XYZ file of C-alpha atoms in Angstrom:
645
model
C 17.828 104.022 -20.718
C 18.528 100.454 -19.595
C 22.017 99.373 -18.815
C 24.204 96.309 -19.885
C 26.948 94.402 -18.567
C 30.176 94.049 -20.082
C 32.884 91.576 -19.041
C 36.154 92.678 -20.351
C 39.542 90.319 -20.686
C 40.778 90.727 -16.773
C 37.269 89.409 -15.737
C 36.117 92.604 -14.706
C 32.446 93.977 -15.192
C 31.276 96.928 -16.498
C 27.921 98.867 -16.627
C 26.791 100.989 -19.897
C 24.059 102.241 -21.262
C 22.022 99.982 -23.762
C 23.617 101.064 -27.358
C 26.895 102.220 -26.132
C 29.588 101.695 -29.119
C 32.496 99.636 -29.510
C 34.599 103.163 -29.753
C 33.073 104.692 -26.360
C 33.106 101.307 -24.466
C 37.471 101.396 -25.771
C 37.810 104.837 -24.817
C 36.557 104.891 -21.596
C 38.722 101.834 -20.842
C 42.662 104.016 -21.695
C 43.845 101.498 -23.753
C 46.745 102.212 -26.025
C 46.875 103.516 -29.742
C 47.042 99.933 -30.902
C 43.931 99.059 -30.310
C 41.400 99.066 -33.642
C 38.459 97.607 -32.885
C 37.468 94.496 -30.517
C 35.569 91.013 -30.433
C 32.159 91.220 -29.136
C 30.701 87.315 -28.346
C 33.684 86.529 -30.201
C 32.411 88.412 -33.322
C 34.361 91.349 -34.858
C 33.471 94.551 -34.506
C 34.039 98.358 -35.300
C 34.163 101.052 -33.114
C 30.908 102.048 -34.651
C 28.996 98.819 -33.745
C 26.231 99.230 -30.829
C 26.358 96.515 -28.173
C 22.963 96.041 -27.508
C 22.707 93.178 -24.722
C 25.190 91.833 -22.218
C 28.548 90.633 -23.827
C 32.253 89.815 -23.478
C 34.483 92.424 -25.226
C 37.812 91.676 -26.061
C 40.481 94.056 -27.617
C 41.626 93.944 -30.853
C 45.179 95.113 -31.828
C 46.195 96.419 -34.800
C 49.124 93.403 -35.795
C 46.553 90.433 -34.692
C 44.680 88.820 -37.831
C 41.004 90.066 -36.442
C 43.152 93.577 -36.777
C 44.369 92.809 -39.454
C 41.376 92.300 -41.436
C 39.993 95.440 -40.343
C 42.889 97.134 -41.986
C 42.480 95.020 -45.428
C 38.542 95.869 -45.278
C 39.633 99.494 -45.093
C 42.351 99.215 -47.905
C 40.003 97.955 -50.153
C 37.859 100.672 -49.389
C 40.783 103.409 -49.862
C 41.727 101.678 -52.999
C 37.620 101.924 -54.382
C 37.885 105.688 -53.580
C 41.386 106.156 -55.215
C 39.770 104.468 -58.029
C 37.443 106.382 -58.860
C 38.836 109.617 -58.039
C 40.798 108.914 -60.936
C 38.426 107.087 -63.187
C 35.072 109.048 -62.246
C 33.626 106.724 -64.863
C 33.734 103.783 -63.359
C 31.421 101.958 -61.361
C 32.078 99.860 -58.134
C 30.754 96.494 -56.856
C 31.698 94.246 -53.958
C 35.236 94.907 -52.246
C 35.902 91.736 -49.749
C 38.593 90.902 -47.551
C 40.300 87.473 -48.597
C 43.210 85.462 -46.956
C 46.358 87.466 -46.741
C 44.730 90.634 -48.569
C 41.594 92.171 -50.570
C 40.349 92.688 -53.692
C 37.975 94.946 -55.462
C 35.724 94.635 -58.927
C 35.100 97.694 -60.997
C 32.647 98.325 -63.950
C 35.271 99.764 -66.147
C 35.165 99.281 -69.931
C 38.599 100.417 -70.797
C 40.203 98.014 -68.650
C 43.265 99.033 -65.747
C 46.461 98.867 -66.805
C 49.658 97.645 -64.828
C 50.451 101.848 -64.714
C 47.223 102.631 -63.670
C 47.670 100.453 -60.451
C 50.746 102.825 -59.832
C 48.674 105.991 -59.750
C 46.144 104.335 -57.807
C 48.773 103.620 -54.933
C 49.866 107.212 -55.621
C 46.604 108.614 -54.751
C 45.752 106.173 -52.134
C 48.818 107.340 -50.142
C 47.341 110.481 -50.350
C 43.632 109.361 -48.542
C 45.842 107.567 -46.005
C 47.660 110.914 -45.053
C 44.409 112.598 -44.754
C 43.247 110.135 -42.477
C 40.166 109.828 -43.257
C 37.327 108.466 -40.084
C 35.085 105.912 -41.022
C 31.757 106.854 -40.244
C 28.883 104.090 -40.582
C 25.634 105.268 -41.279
C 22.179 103.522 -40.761
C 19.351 104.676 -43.863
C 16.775 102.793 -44.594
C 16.689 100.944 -47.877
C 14.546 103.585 -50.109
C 17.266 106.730 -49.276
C 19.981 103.993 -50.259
C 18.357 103.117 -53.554
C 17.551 106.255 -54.399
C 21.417 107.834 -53.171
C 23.011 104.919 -55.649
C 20.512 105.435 -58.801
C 21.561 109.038 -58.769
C 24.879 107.819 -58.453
C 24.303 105.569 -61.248
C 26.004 102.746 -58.989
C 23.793 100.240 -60.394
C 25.710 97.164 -59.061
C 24.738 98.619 -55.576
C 21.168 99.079 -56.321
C 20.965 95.619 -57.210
C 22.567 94.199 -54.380
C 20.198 95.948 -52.280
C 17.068 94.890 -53.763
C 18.507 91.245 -53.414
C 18.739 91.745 -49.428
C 16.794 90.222 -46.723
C 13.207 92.764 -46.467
C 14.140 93.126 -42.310
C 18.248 93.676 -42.968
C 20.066 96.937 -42.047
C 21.170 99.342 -44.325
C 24.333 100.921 -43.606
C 26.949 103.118 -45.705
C 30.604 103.494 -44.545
C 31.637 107.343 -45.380
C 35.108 108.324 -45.844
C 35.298 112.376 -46.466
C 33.113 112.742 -49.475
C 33.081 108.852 -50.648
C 31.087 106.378 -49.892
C 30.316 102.912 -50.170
C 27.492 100.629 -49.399
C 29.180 97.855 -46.551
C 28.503 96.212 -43.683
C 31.645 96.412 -42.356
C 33.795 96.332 -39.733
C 36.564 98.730 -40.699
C 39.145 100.772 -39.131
C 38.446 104.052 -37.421
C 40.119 106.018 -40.253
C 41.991 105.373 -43.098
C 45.023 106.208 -41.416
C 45.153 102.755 -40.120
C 46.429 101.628 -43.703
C 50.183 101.924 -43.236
C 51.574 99.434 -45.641
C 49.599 97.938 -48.907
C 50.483 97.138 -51.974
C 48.101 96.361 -55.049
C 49.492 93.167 -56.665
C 47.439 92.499 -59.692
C 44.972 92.952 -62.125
C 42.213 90.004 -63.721
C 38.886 89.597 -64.896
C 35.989 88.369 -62.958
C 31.773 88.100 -63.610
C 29.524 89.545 -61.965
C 28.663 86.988 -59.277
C 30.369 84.265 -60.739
C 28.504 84.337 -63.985
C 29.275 84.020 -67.246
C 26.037 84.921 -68.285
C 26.614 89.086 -66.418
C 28.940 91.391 -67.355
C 32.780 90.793 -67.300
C 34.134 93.231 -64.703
C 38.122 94.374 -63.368
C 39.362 92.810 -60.387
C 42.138 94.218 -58.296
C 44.145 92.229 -56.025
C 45.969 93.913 -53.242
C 47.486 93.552 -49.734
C 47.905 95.308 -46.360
C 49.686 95.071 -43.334
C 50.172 96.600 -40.078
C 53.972 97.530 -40.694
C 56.146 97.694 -43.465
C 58.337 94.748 -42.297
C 55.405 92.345 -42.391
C 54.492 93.823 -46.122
C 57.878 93.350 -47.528
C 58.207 89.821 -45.910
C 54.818 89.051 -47.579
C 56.303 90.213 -50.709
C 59.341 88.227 -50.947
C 57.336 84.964 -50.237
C 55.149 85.621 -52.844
C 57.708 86.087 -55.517
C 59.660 83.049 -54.306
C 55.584 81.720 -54.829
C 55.859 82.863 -58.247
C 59.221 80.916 -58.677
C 57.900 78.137 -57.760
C 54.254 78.210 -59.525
C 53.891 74.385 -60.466
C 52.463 75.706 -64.422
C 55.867 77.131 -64.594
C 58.042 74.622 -63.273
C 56.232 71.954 -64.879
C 56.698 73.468 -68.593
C 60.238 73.917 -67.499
C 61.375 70.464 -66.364
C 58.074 69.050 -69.318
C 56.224 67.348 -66.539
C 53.187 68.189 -68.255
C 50.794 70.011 -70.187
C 47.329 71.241 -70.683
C 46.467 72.187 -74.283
C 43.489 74.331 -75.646
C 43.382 71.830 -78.644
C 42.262 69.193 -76.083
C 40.647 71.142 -73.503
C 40.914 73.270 -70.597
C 41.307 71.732 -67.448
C 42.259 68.050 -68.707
C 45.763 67.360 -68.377
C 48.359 65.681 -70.190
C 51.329 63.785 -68.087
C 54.791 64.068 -70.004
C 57.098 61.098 -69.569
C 58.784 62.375 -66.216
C 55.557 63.838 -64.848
C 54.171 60.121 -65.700
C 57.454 59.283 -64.097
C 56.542 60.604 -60.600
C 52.998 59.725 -60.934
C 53.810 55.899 -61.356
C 55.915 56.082 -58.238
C 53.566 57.839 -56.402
C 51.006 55.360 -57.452
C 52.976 52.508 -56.763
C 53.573 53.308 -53.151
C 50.212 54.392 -52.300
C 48.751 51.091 -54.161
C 51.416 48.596 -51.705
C 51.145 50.791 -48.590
C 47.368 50.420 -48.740
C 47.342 46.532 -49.134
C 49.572 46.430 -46.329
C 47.447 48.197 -44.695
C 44.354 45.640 -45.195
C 42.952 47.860 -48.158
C 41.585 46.006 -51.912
C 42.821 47.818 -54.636
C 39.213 48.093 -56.833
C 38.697 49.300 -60.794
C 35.621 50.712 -61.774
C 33.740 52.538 -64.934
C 33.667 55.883 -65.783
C 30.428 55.706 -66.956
C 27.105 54.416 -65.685
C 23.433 54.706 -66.319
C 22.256 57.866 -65.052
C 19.746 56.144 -62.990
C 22.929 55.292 -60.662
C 23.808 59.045 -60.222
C 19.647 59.514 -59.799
C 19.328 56.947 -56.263
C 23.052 58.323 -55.222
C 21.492 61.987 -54.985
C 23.974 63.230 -57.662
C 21.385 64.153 -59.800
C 19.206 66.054 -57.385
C 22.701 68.007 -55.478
C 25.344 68.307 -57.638
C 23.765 68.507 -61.393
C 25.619 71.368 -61.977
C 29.137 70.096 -61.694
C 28.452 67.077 -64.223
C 28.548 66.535 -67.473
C 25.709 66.417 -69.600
C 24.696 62.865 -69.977
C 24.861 60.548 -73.599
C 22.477 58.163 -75.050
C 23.534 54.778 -75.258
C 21.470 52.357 -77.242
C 18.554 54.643 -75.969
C 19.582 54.253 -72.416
C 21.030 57.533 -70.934
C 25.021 57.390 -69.418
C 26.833 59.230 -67.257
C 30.595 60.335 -66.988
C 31.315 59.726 -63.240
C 31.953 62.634 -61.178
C 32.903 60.270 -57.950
C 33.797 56.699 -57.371
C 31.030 56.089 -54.411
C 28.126 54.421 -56.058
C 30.440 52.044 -58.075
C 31.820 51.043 -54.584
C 28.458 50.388 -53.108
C 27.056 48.121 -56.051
C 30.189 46.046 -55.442
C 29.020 45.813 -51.534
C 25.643 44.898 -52.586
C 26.506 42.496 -55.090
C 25.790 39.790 -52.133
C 24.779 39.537 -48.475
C 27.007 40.544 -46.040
C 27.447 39.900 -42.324
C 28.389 41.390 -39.270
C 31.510 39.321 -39.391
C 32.795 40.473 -42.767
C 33.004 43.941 -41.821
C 34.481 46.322 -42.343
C 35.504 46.340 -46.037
C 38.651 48.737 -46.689
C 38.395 49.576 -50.696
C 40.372 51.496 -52.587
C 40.783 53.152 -56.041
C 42.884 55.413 -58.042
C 39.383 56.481 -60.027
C 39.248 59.264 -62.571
C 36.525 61.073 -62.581
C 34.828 64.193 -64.039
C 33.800 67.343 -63.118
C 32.173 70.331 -64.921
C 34.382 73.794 -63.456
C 33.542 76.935 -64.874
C 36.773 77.928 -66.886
C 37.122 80.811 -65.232
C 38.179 78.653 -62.214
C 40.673 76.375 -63.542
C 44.628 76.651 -62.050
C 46.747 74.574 -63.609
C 46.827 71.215 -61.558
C 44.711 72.849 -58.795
C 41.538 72.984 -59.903
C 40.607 70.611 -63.048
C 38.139 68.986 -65.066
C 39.331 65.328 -65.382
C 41.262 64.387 -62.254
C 42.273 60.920 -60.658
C 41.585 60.506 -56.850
C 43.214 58.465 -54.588
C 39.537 57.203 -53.287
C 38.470 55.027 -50.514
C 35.613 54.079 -48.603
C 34.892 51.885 -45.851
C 32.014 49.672 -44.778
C 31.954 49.342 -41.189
C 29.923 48.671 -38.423
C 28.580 51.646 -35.776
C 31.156 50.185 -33.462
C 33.607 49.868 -35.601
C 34.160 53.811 -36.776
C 37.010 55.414 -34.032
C 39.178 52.236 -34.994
C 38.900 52.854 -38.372
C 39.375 56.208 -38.646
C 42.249 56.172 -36.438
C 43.496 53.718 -38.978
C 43.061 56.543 -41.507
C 44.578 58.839 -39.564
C 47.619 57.030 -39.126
C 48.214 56.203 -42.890
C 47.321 60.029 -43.905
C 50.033 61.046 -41.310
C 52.746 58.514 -42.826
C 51.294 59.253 -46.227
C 52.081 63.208 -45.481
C 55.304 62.767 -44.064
C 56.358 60.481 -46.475
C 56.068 63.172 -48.730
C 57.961 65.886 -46.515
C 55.013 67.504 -44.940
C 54.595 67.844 -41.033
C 52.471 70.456 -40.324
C 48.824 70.625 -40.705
C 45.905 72.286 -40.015
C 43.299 69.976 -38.756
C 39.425 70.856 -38.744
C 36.261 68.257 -37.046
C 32.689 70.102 -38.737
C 30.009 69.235 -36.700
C 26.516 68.492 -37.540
C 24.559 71.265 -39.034
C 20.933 72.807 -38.986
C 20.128 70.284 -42.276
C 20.816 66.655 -42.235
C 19.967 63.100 -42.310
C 20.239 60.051 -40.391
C 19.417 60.381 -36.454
C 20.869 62.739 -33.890
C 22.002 59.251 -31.956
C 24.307 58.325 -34.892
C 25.199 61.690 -35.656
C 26.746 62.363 -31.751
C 28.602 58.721 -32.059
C 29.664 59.296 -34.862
C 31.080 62.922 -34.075
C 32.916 61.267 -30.135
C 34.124 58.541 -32.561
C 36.374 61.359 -35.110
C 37.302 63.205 -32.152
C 38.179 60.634 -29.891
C 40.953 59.415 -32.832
C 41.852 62.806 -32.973
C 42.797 62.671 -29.691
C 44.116 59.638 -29.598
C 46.665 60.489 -32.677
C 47.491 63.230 -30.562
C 46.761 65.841 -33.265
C 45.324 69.442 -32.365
C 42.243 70.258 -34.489
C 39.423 73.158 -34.121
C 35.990 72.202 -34.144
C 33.846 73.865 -36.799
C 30.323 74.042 -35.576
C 28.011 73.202 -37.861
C 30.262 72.701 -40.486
C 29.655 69.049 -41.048
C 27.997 67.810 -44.356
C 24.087 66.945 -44.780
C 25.273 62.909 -44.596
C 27.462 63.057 -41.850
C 30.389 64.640 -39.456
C 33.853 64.800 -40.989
C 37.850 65.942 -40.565
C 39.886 68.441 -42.985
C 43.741 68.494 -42.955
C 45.049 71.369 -44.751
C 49.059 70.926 -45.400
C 51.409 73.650 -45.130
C 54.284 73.769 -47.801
C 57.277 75.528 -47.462
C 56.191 78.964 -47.631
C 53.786 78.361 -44.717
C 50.423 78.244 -47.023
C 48.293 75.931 -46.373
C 46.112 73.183 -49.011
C 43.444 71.398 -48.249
C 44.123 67.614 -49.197
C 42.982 65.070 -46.886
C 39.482 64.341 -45.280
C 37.437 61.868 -43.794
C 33.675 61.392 -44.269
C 31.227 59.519 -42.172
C 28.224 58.895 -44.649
C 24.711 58.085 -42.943
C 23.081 59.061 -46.206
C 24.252 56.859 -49.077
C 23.304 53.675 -46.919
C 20.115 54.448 -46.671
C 19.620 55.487 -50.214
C 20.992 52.463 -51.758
C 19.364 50.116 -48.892
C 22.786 48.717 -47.681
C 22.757 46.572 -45.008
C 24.311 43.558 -43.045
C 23.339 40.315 -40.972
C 23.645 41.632 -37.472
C 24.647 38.963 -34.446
C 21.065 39.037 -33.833
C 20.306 37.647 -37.173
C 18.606 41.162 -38.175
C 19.431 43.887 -41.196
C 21.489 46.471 -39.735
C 22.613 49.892 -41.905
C 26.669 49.753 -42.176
C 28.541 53.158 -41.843
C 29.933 54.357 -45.087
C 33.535 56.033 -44.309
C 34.624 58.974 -47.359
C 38.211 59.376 -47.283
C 40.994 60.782 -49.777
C 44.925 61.563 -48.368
C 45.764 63.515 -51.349
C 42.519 64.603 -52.804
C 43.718 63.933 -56.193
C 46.773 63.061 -58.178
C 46.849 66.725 -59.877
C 46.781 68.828 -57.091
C 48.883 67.045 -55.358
C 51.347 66.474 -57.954
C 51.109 70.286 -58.197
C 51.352 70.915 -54.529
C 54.301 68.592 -54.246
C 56.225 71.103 -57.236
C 55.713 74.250 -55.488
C 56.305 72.582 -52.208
C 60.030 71.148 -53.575
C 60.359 74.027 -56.475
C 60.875 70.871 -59.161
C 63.670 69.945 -57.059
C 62.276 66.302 -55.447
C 63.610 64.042 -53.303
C 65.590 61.737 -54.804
C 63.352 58.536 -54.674
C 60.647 60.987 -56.233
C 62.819 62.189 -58.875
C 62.309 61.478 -62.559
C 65.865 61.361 -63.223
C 67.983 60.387 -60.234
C 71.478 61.030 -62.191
C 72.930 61.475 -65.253
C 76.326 60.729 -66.540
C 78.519 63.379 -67.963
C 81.788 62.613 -69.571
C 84.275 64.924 -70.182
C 85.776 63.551 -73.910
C 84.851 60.553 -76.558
C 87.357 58.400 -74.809
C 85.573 57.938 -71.455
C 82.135 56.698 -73.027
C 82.871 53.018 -73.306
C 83.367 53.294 -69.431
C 80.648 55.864 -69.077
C 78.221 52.984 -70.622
C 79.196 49.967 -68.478
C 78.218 52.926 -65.199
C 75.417 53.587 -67.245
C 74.342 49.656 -67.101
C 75.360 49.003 -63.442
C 72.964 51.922 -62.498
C 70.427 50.722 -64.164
C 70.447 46.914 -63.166
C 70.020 48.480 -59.541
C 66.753 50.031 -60.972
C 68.439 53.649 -60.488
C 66.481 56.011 -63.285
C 69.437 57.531 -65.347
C 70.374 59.251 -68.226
C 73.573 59.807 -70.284
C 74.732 63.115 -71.925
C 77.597 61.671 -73.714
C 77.281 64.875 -76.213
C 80.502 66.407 -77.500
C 79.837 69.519 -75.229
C 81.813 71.584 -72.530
C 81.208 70.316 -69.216
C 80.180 73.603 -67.906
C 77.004 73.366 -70.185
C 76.288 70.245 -68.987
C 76.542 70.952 -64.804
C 74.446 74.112 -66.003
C 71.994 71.979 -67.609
C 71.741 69.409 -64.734
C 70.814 72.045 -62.420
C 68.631 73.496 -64.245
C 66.446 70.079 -64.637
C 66.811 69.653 -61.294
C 68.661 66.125 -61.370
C 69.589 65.335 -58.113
C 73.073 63.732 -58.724
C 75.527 64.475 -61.962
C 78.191 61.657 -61.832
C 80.877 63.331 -64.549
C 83.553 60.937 -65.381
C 87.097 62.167 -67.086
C 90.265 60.153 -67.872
C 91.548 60.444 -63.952
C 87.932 58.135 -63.477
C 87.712 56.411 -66.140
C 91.121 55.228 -65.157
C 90.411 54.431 -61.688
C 86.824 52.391 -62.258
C 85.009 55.593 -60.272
C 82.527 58.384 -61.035
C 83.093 61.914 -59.670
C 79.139 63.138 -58.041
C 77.841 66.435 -57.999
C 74.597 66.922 -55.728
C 72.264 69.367 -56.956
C 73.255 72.617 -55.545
C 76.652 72.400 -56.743
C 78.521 70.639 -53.834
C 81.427 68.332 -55.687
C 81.700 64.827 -53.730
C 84.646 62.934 -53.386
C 85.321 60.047 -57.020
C 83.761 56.850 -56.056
C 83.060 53.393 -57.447
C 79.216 53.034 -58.784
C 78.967 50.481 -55.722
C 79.731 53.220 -53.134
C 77.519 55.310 -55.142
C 74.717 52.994 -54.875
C 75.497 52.800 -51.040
C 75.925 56.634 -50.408
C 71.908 57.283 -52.010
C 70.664 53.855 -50.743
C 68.313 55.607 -47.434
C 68.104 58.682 -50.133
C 66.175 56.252 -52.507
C 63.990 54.478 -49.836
C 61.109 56.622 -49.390
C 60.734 55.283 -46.062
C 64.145 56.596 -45.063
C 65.178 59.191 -47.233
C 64.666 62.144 -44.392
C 66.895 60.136 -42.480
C 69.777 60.925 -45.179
C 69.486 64.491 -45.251
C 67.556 66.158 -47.921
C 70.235 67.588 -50.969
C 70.465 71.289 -51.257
């Protein structure tokens, strides 16, 4: 039997025989109980996987998020069993690990109930204290078929007909149950010492609306209870904060069946925020040496046809219309419109680059099953730009985009991101020369901005390299919103070009890039992230006057009036009402400042403030008022001031 070498964490090298397991190669080593499986190459692995060549093997713990997933793999395997222990009649399908938990899709007709996920814990606390080893088993693909057709796992037979001819089989067996996986998993079921099952919905078979609707249950798992139950309490502040709740709450907006799914309504102080946010975004991008552009949203499908549209993204557009017997298409992105104004005329070397910019709705077709709220829609408005630039032109621009997505992001109360640079992959256009300049151009501005990023190999699209920043909100999860695009491909297909120094057509570089991705999921990100409480230069309504009586609302009005010639957005409840209904009220709208006013003010020319939150200021004139919330109002300085409570 030939031997392999092993280098383990301390540098040291091993020998083993060809074939030796994760589990022996750990065992012969004396680590500690904590160990659950290990990284081989850097991929994950089971005690049960065979290391067949030389290799690095690293140690995985149980509390680490490679261990971690091995105990969610194994949960969702636990939960399958459970499952149909007590529901022999049901059938099971695919059971993946997902970020921060599992989930697994049944067959069952009758449909679980919130009980039934009760006895399902129930009796998966009882496989956990058996303890159960995982046991993976190699048979070849006819013993597998024929296993699950007796079975009458037909979901599983299926799958395997659909694999690759020279793939693996392998079965994971837990006592008497198994399931068709590749794995990895923990070495026994034990492993699972604190889950939870969270909830119940409906999901096709493979995404399709066209197979059968099946259950989906969503659960969790951790290493230790203390890690479950912190888990837990985020996610129902999560639910607190869901932006479809607090935006029918404070009637930001709405999305109505009578109008559609996934095409949004903006209410007067969802519009509100919207404007603001447009209006900043619109003046810090001419600052910034952008042109604000307006375009269709139509255009004769032979557009989306030279763009590529047609040929690689059909399926998330709209079925086109005949106009005067010319066929039109609803835009599902702002990029071709952008180039016909480039090549409206010729351009020089000199002129470049061109920094555009829209706020361009467009339309996409997303499978309903799919829609969230804000998050994921059918008519959306980005905040789109592109830039035409020359080869040498690229790291200076997209450090320019850098910097305004940072300010952009802050501006907004977000400082932590998660920043990714995909690579070029095994498909794509334009040559390997522009590809590697263009790749030392992104990551040079990375480093430049001083901003730590991983690199994801490979990761790049067809047209060209790019960068992700996903924002973290203030439960730590993170949203993908910003990215930058270098585009070899759209050049070429539209025949763009430029007068070069040396009088000859040159290519430009087409730069992709969006800061919040769009105004809906942003908007909807920005109400979870401040629970409908904004800052106060975001804020629909900045204050509202309360008086106490009748008597104080002839003074109440001239406040009302000074407030508003300073362009303060604020609202009267003059109502005959106690006050405690109002303050209630208030703070339940999430108004950032109540000014109440009784005789003792009305007599002395001041208002009495209340911040959201409840803490009583001391009575001031509405000229110290406008003074206190003057940085509070600049969005520029309003983290300066101190964000209310």
């Amino acid at each position: 039997m030939s031997e392999i070498q092993l280098k383990l964490p301390d540098g040291e090298i091993k020998t083993f025989p060809k074939g030796t397991t994760v589990g022996a190669i750990l065992k012969s080593l004396e680590i500690g109980d904590s160990i659950i499986g290990a990284k081989v190459n850097g991929k994950l692995a089971d005690f049960w996987f065979e290391v067949e060549s030389d290799a690095t093997v690293e140690p995985v713990t149980q509390n680490s998020p490679p261990g971690l997933h091995l105990i969610r793999h194994t949960a969702a395997h636990v939960m399958a069993e459970a499952v149909q222990d007590l529901f022999p009649e049901v059938k099971v399908t695919i059971g993946p690990v997902i970020e921060n938990g599992f989930y697994y899709d049944f067959d069952f007709s009758s449909g679980f109930t919130p009980e039934d996920l009760e006895k399902i814990e129930a009796k998966m606390r009882e496989i956990i204290k058996e303890n159960k080893p995982l046991v993976r088993k190699k048979v070849s693909r006819g013993d597998a078929i024929r296993t699950f057709e007796r079975e009458g796992e037909t979901y599983k037979v299926e799958i395997i007909n659909d694999l690759p001819p020279e793939e693996q089989i392998t079965i994971y067996e837990q006592g008497d149950w198994h399931d068709l996986c590749r794995g990895p998993h923990a070495p026994s079921t034990g492993f699972v010492k604190a889950f939870k099952l969270l909830s119940i919905a409906g999901a096709y078979w493979r995404g399709s609306e066209n197979n059968p609707m099946l259950q989906r249950i969503y659960g969790t798992a951790f290493s230790n209870k203390k890690d479950l139950e912190d888990y837990l309490t985020k996610l129902e502040e999560a639910k607190k904060r869901d932006h479809r709740r607090v935006g029918k709450e404070l009637d930001l907006f709405s999305i109505q069946e009578e109008i559609g799914p996934g095409l949004v309504l903006w209410h007067p102080k969802g519009a509100k925020v919207r404007r603001i946010i447009e209006d900043f975004w619109r003046s810090e991008h001419e600052r910034r040496g952008y042109d604000i552009l307006f375009t269709p949203h139509v255009a004769k499908l032979d557009l989306w046809r030279t763009s590529g549209h047609l040929d690689f993204y059909r399926e998330n557009m709209y079925s086109p219309m005949d106009v005067e017997n010319a066929d039109y298409q609803i835009k599902p992105m702002t990029c071709p419109f952008h180039i016909m104004v480039y090549k409206i005329k010729i351009r020089s070397y000199r002129d470049l680059p061109f920094r555009w910019a829209e706020i361009g709705t467009v339309y996409r077709y997303e499978r309903s099953g799919v829609l969230h709220g804000l998050l994921r829609v059918r008519g959306f408005s980005q905040d789109d730009a592109h830039i035409f630039c020359r080869p040498d032109q690229i790291e200076q621009e997209v450090l320019g985009v850098l910097d305004l997505t940072v300010f952009f992001l802050k501006t907004f109360g977000f400082d932590d991101y998660e920043v990714y640079l995909s690579t070029r992959p095994e498909k794509f256009v334009g040559s390997e020369e522009n590809w590697e300049r263009a790749t030392v151009a992104l990551e040079d501005a990375l480093k430049a901005k001083g901003l730590n990023y991983e690199v994801d190999e490979g990761g790049g699209a067809f047209y060209g390299p790019k960068i992700d920043l996903k924002i973290k909100d203030v439960l730590g999860r993170a949203w993908q919103c910003s990215t930058v695009q270098v585009d070899f491909n759209l050049p070429e297909r539209f025949d763009m070009n430029f007068v070069g120094d040396d009088n000859k057509r040159h290519t430009p570089i087409m730069i992709h890039r969006a800061i919040f991705g769009s105004f809906e999921r942003f908007f909807g990100i920005l109400i979870e992230h401040y629970g409908g409480a904004f800052p106060l230069w975001l804020s629909p309504v900045q204050s509202r006057i309360a008086t106490i009586g009748e008597e104080q609302i002839p003074f109440a009005e001239s406040i009302y009036g000074i407030l508003k010639e300073n362009n303060l957005r604020v609202e009267k409840d003059f109502r005959n009402e106690k006050l405690g209904l109002k303050v209630r009220e208030a703070q339940l709208e999430k108004i950032p400042y109540l000014l109440v006013i009784g005789n003792k003010e009305a007599e002395t020319g001041t208002v009495a403030p209340r911040k959201l939150g409840g803490k009583n200021l001391p009575s001031m004139t509405a000229e110290e008022f406008l003074n206190l919330i003057e940085k509070e109002n600049d969005p520029h300085k309003w983290r300066e001031a101190g964000q209310y409570s």
